[in-house]
mmCIF file of C-alpha atoms in Angstrom:
data_model
loop_
_atom_site.group_PDB
_atom_site.id
_atom_site.type_symbol
_atom_site.label_atom_id
_atom_site.label_comp_id
_atom_site.label_asym_id
_atom_site.label_seq_id
_atom_site.Cartn_x
_atom_site.Cartn_y
_atom_site.Cartn_z
ATOM 1 C CA MET A 1 0.000 0.000 0.000
ATOM 2 C CA LYS A 2 1.296 3.468 -0.897
ATOM 3 C CA ASP A 3 2.251 5.630 2.067
ATOM 4 C CA TYR A 4 -0.669 7.884 3.021
ATOM 5 C CA ARG A 5 1.545 10.988 2.894
ATOM 6 C CA GLU A 6 2.411 10.327 -0.731
ATOM 7 C CA ILE A 7 -1.285 9.831 -1.468
ATOM 8 C CA ASN A 8 -2.077 13.199 0.120
ATOM 9 C CA SER A 9 0.639 14.944 -1.853
ATOM 10 C CA GLU A 10 -0.777 13.584 -5.108
ATOM 11 C CA VAL A 11 -4.370 14.393 -4.119
ATOM 12 C CA ILE A 12 -3.478 17.992 -3.307
ATOM 13 C CA ASP A 13 -1.724 18.246 -6.690
ATOM 14 C CA SER A 14 -4.977 17.131 -8.314
ATOM 15 C CA TRP A 15 -7.007 19.641 -6.288
ATOM 16 C CA CYS A 16 -4.708 22.417 -7.474
ATOM 17 C CA GLU A 17 -5.288 21.387 -11.083
ATOM 18 C CA GLU A 18 -9.042 21.560 -10.434
ATOM 19 C CA GLY A 19 -8.830 25.111 -9.073
ATOM 20 C CA TRP A 20 -8.682 24.472 -5.298
ATOM 21 C CA ILE A 21 -8.996 27.825 -3.519
ATOM 22 C CA TRP A 22 -5.928 27.154 -1.337
ATOM 23 C CA GLY A 23 -3.836 26.331 -4.392
ATOM 24 C CA GLN A 24 -4.336 29.550 -6.354
ATOM 25 C CA PRO A 25 -1.357 31.960 -6.275
ATOM 26 C CA VAL A 26 -1.856 35.618 -5.446
ATOM 27 C CA SER A 27 -2.089 38.106 -8.279
ATOM 28 C CA HIS A 28 0.501 40.740 -9.137
ATOM 29 C CA GLU A 29 -1.942 43.353 -7.824
ATOM 30 C CA ILE A 30 -2.138 41.700 -4.398
ATOM 31 C CA TYR A 31 1.650 41.500 -4.253
ATOM 32 C CA GLU A 32 1.943 45.192 -5.130
ATOM 33 C CA LYS A 33 -0.535 46.124 -2.415
ATOM 34 C CA ALA A 34 1.582 44.213 0.113
ATOM 35 C CA LEU A 35 4.634 46.197 -1.025
ATOM 36 C CA ASN A 36 2.628 49.288 -0.077
ATOM 37 C CA GLY A 37 1.636 47.906 3.321
ATOM 38 C CA VAL A 38 -1.879 46.690 2.463
ATOM 39 C CA TRP A 39 -2.071 42.957 3.113
ATOM 40 C CA GLY A 40 -3.781 40.058 4.838
ATOM 41 C CA VAL A 41 -3.171 36.320 5.209
ATOM 42 C CA TYR A 42 -5.191 33.399 6.520
ATOM 43 C CA LEU A 43 -4.390 30.547 8.896
ATOM 44 C CA THR A 44 -8.029 29.364 8.770
ATOM 45 C CA PRO A 45 -10.789 29.749 6.156
ATOM 46 C CA THR A 46 -12.279 33.196 6.771
ATOM 47 C CA LYS A 47 -10.522 35.316 9.408
ATOM 48 C CA LEU A 48 -7.430 37.353 8.629
ATOM 49 C CA VAL A 49 -4.533 36.910 11.027
ATOM 50 C CA PRO A 50 -4.073 40.073 13.123
ATOM 51 C CA HIS A 51 -1.033 42.041 11.967
ATOM 52 C CA GLU A 52 0.138 42.406 15.550
ATOM 53 C CA TRP A 53 0.664 38.648 15.740
ATOM 54 C CA PHE A 54 3.639 39.054 13.386
ATOM 55 C CA GLY A 55 5.481 42.158 14.498
ATOM 56 C CA ASP A 56 7.924 43.735 12.056
ATOM 57 C CA LEU A 57 8.842 41.115 9.428
ATOM 58 C CA LYS A 58 11.596 43.081 7.718
ATOM 59 C CA GLY A 59 14.771 41.005 7.701
ATOM 60 C CA LYS A 60 13.208 38.158 9.673
ATOM 61 C CA LYS A 61 13.798 34.543 8.684
ATOM 62 C CA LEU A 62 10.373 32.993 8.085
ATOM 63 C CA LEU A 63 9.329 29.419 7.351
ATOM 64 C CA GLY A 64 6.016 28.668 5.667
ATOM 65 C CA LEU A 65 5.345 25.122 6.882
ATOM 66 C CA ALA A 66 2.978 23.224 4.565
ATOM 67 C CA SER A 67 2.276 26.730 3.275
ATOM 68 C CA GLY A 68 2.954 26.326 -0.433
ATOM 69 C CA GLY A 69 0.778 27.617 -3.236
ATOM 70 C CA GLY A 70 2.040 31.152 -3.679
ATOM 71 C CA GLN A 71 -0.515 32.703 -1.328
ATOM 72 C CA GLN A 72 1.217 33.722 1.906
ATOM 73 C CA ILE A 73 4.935 33.606 1.139
ATOM 74 C CA PRO A 74 4.708 36.321 -1.568
ATOM 75 C CA ILE A 75 3.063 38.610 0.991
ATOM 76 C CA PHE A 76 5.748 37.964 3.593
ATOM 77 C CA SER A 77 8.451 38.497 0.994
ATOM 78 C CA ALA A 78 6.894 41.828 0.016
ATOM 79 C CA LEU A 79 7.026 42.815 3.697
ATOM 80 C CA GLY A 80 10.763 42.184 3.773
ATOM 81 C CA ALA A 81 10.997 38.712 5.312
ATOM 82 C CA ARG A 82 13.600 36.203 4.136
ATOM 83 C CA CYS A 83 11.365 33.281 3.297
ATOM 84 C CA THR A 84 11.599 29.523 3.077
ATOM 85 C CA VAL A 85 8.592 27.346 2.267
ATOM 86 C CA LEU A 86 8.287 23.605 2.883
ATOM 87 C CA ASP A 87 5.475 21.655 1.244
ATOM 88 C CA TYR A 88 5.000 18.054 0.101
ATOM 89 C CA SER A 89 2.911 18.982 -2.950
ATOM 90 C CA ALA A 90 4.879 19.448 -6.165
ATOM 91 C CA ARG A 91 2.191 21.754 -7.549
ATOM 92 C CA GLN A 92 2.205 23.969 -4.487
ATOM 93 C CA CYS A 93 5.996 24.237 -4.658
ATOM 94 C CA GLU A 94 5.794 25.028 -8.374
ATOM 95 C CA SER A 95 3.393 27.897 -7.644
ATOM 96 C CA GLU A 96 5.828 29.368 -5.118
ATOM 97 C CA ARG A 97 8.630 29.400 -7.672
ATOM 98 C CA MET A 98 6.343 30.872 -10.316
ATOM 99 C CA VAL A 99 5.262 33.837 -8.182
ATOM 100 C CA ALA A 100 8.810 34.497 -6.984
ATOM 101 C CA LYS A 101 10.069 34.569 -10.559
ATOM 102 C CA ARG A 102 7.172 36.772 -11.683
ATOM 103 C CA GLU A 103 7.726 39.325 -8.912
ATOM 104 C CA GLY A 104 11.522 39.110 -8.755
ATOM 105 C CA TYR A 105 12.174 38.077 -5.153
ATOM 106 C CA ASP A 106 14.188 35.194 -3.702
ATOM 107 C CA VAL A 107 12.590 32.275 -1.899
ATOM 108 C CA THR A 108 13.884 28.886 -0.813
ATOM 109 C CA VAL A 109 11.424 26.153 -1.795
ATOM 110 C CA VAL A 110 11.768 22.733 -0.143
ATOM 111 C CA GLN A 111 9.563 19.825 -1.210
ATOM 112 C CA ALA A 112 9.554 17.586 1.862
ATOM 113 C CA ASP A 113 7.392 15.657 4.334
ATOM 114 C CA MET A 114 6.732 17.641 7.519
ATOM 115 C CA THR A 115 6.143 14.438 9.519
ATOM 116 C CA LYS A 116 9.860 13.688 9.292
ATOM 117 C CA ARG A 117 12.783 15.600 10.811
ATOM 118 C CA LEU A 118 12.710 19.025 9.209
ATOM 119 C CA PRO A 119 15.796 19.711 7.048
ATOM 120 C CA PHE A 120 16.861 22.797 8.995
ATOM 121 C CA ASP A 121 19.368 23.511 11.751
ATOM 122 C CA ASP A 122 18.347 24.273 15.323
ATOM 123 C CA GLU A 123 17.158 27.855 15.876
ATOM 124 C CA SER A 124 17.047 28.695 12.152
ATOM 125 C CA PHE A 125 13.874 30.826 12.014
ATOM 126 C CA ASP A 126 12.293 33.845 13.675
ATOM 127 C CA LEU A 127 8.753 32.864 12.688
ATOM 128 C CA ILE A 128 6.907 29.768 11.441
ATOM 129 C CA PHE A 129 3.589 30.178 9.593
ATOM 130 C CA HIS A 130 1.627 26.920 9.545
ATOM 131 C CA PRO A 131 -1.885 27.190 8.028
ATOM 132 C CA VAL A 132 -4.421 24.349 8.301
ATOM 133 C CA SER A 133 -2.605 21.219 7.113
ATOM 134 C CA ASN A 134 -1.972 18.835 9.994
ATOM 135 C CA CYS A 135 -5.350 17.225 9.277
ATOM 136 C CA TYR A 136 -3.345 15.362 6.597
ATOM 137 C CA VAL A 137 -0.976 13.752 9.105
ATOM 138 C CA GLU A 138 -1.644 11.108 11.725
ATOM 139 C CA GLU A 139 0.590 12.360 14.555
ATOM 140 C CA VAL A 140 0.957 16.084 15.288
ATOM 141 C CA LEU A 141 3.187 16.205 18.379
ATOM 142 C CA PRO A 142 6.393 15.410 16.437
ATOM 143 C CA ILE A 143 5.654 18.377 14.159
ATOM 144 C CA PHE A 144 5.330 20.740 17.129
ATOM 145 C CA ARG A 145 8.583 19.418 18.598
ATOM 146 C CA GLU A 146 10.396 20.016 15.322
ATOM 147 C CA CYS A 147 8.971 23.527 15.064
ATOM 148 C CA TYR A 148 10.209 24.248 18.567
ATOM 149 C CA ARG A 149 13.667 22.954 17.657
ATOM 150 C CA ILE A 150 14.106 25.092 14.539
ATOM 151 C CA LEU A 151 12.715 28.327 16.022
ATOM 152 C CA LYS A 152 15.027 30.833 17.648
ATOM 153 C CA LYS A 153 14.510 31.733 21.300
ATOM 154 C CA GLY A 154 11.635 34.208 21.363
ATOM 155 C CA GLY A 155 10.500 33.011 17.926
ATOM 156 C CA ILE A 156 6.826 33.008 16.945
ATOM 157 C CA PHE A 157 4.795 29.977 15.857
ATOM 158 C CA LEU A 158 1.480 30.744 14.117
ATOM 159 C CA GLY A 159 -0.790 27.806 13.300
ATOM 160 C CA GLY A 160 -4.267 27.033 11.983
ATOM 161 C CA TYR A 161 -6.055 23.826 12.991
ATOM 162 C CA ASP A 162 -9.188 21.832 12.174
ATOM 163 C CA ILE A 163 -10.525 20.715 15.575
ATOM 164 C CA GLY A 164 -12.370 17.634 14.297
ATOM 165 C CA ILE A 165 -16.020 18.687 14.089
ATOM 166 C CA ASN A 166 -16.040 18.534 10.280
ATOM 167 C CA TYR A 167 -15.266 14.820 10.336
ATOM 168 C CA LEU A 168 -18.425 13.935 12.247
ATOM 169 C CA PHE A 169 -20.836 14.811 9.456
ATOM 170 C CA ASP A 170 -21.916 13.706 6.004
ATOM 171 C CA SER A 171 -21.023 15.779 2.931
ATOM 172 C CA LYS A 172 -24.096 18.016 3.455
ATOM 173 C CA GLU A 173 -23.082 18.653 7.079
ATOM 174 C CA GLU A 174 -26.538 17.601 8.244
ATOM 175 C CA THR A 175 -26.214 14.070 9.638
ATOM 176 C CA LEU A 176 -23.784 12.600 12.162
ATOM 177 C CA VAL A 177 -22.209 9.659 10.370
ATOM 178 C CA HIS A 178 -18.759 9.199 11.950
ATOM 179 C CA SER A 179 -17.301 8.890 15.403
ATOM 180 C CA LEU A 180 -14.074 10.502 16.502
ATOM 181 C CA PRO A 181 -11.211 10.024 16.115
ATOM 182 C CA TYR A 182 -11.497 9.942 12.336
ATOM 183 C CA ASN A 183 -8.647 7.799 11.042
ATOM 184 C CA PRO A 184 -8.933 5.973 7.697
ATOM 185 C CA LEU A 185 -5.763 4.009 8.446
ATOM 186 C CA LYS A 186 -7.696 2.171 11.160
ATOM 187 C CA ASP A 187 -10.963 1.727 9.265
ATOM 188 C CA LYS A 188 -10.913 -0.114 5.935
ATOM 189 C CA LYS A 189 -14.315 1.182 4.794
ATOM 190 C CA LEU A 190 -13.394 4.760 5.676
ATOM 191 C CA TYR A 191 -10.119 4.367 3.775
ATOM 192 C CA GLU A 192 -11.869 3.038 0.676
ATOM 193 C CA ASP A 193 -14.491 5.807 0.792
ATOM 194 C CA SER A 194 -11.793 8.479 1.184
ATOM 195 C CA MET A 195 -9.909 7.164 -1.828
ATOM 196 C CA GLU A 196 -13.066 6.952 -3.937
ATOM 197 C CA ARG A 197 -13.988 10.568 -3.144
ATOM 198 C CA ASN A 198 -10.403 11.772 -3.762
ATOM 199 C CA ASP A 199 -10.364 13.245 -0.256
ATOM 200 C CA GLY A 200 -6.895 12.014 0.518
ATOM 201 C CA ILE A 201 -6.273 10.401 3.886
ATOM 202 C CA GLN A 202 -7.352 12.884 6.535
ATOM 203 C CA PHE A 203 -7.341 12.703 10.323
ATOM 204 C CA SER A 204 -9.256 14.438 13.087
ATOM 205 C CA HIS A 205 -7.236 16.004 15.884
ATOM 206 C CA THR A 206 -8.555 17.352 19.160
ATOM 207 C CA VAL A 207 -7.853 20.691 20.825
ATOM 208 C CA GLU A 208 -6.003 18.678 23.470
ATOM 209 C CA GLU A 209 -3.695 17.261 20.795
ATOM 210 C CA GLN A 210 -3.125 20.559 19.060
ATOM 211 C CA ILE A 211 -2.883 23.124 21.824
ATOM 212 C CA GLY A 212 -1.739 20.581 24.362
ATOM 213 C CA GLY A 213 0.827 19.340 21.854
ATOM 214 C CA GLN A 214 2.297 22.812 21.470
ATOM 215 C CA LEU A 215 2.540 23.168 25.239
ATOM 216 C CA LYS A 216 4.198 19.748 25.552
ATOM 217 C CA ALA A 217 6.729 20.803 22.941
ATOM 218 C CA GLY A 218 7.656 23.791 25.122
ATOM 219 C CA PHE A 219 5.705 26.631 23.512
ATOM 220 C CA GLN A 220 3.891 29.348 25.436
ATOM 221 C CA LEU A 221 0.457 30.181 24.022
ATOM 222 C CA THR A 222 -0.202 33.915 23.726
ATOM 223 C CA HIS A 223 -3.311 34.328 21.535
ATOM 224 C CA LEU A 224 -6.009 32.342 19.740
ATOM 225 C CA TYR A 225 -9.230 32.771 17.809
ATOM 226 C CA GLU A 226 -11.937 30.505 16.360
ATOM 227 C CA ASP A 227 -13.219 30.329 12.787
ATOM 228 C CA THR A 228 -15.904 28.593 10.726
ATOM 229 C CA ASN A 229 -15.726 26.690 7.443
ATOM 230 C CA GLY A 230 -16.708 29.790 5.491
ATOM 231 C CA GLU A 231 -19.596 27.992 3.782
ATOM 232 C CA GLY A 232 -22.011 25.094 4.305
ATOM 233 C CA ASN A 233 -24.465 24.100 7.002
ATOM 234 C CA LEU A 234 -22.051 24.303 9.937
ATOM 235 C CA HIS A 235 -20.938 27.761 8.828
ATOM 236 C CA ASN A 236 -24.578 28.840 8.498
ATOM 237 C CA HIS A 237 -25.074 27.837 12.122
ATOM 238 C CA ASN A 238 -21.874 29.664 13.130
ATOM 239 C CA VAL A 239 -20.181 26.480 14.364
ATOM 240 C CA PRO A 240 -16.464 27.110 14.947
ATOM 241 C CA CYS A 241 -14.581 24.219 13.316
ATOM 242 C CA PHE A 242 -11.103 25.769 13.345
ATOM 243 C CA ILE A 243 -8.761 27.557 15.724
ATOM 244 C CA ALA A 244 -5.726 29.723 15.035
ATOM 245 C CA THR A 245 -3.037 30.081 17.671
ATOM 246 C CA ARG A 246 -0.017 32.249 18.327
ATOM 247 C CA ALA A 247 2.721 30.740 20.479
ATOM 248 C CA VAL A 248 6.297 31.712 21.314
ATOM 249 C CA LYS A 249 9.447 29.804 22.166
#
């Protein structure tokens, strides 16, 4: 059986080809606005990350972790950060290179699996930006430990997380059809259904895993907010299915 992480990389490539919203690079106009100080980025579907969570990015070493696609890194580059992006999707990495070439800035693009030891030295970065993506990995604590390792003392870790509610429901978000935890690797029928729908292999993770995991890794939590899906039945009922957190080393 093919490793689930390779499956997810290929599935995300296919989503990008189909016009997936999180795989569409920013326009030249958006990049220019960022150069002039008008900008916004997302960790979760609908809410912009507060600017004060970042501080002054000029000259800072920033890692976009599973943040490929040419959406956030161009903005950070326009604000003066020295950016690296790590993503397992070839298409998302390709988009990063395309935007950098189009706009004329430098970026280091690394196609790699974030569930393994990250290919960076200890205390390499001032800030890590990690939008919703750990729903595609089975174990999240090792990722938090690696982020802690590669951040400088006082460094900032910004993350967006699906807290599991989405995995309870059917596709119309009307009927409870699954129990938690949602793990296709431990349920043959769920695995087969996920593959048939081209969903990739996704996993639910609790708040305890995701905030508790950051605390176990050594981070100090400073801020958080909740967010909805942005559309669908749960969104219409204002059900918060995501959280964004700011933590420091």
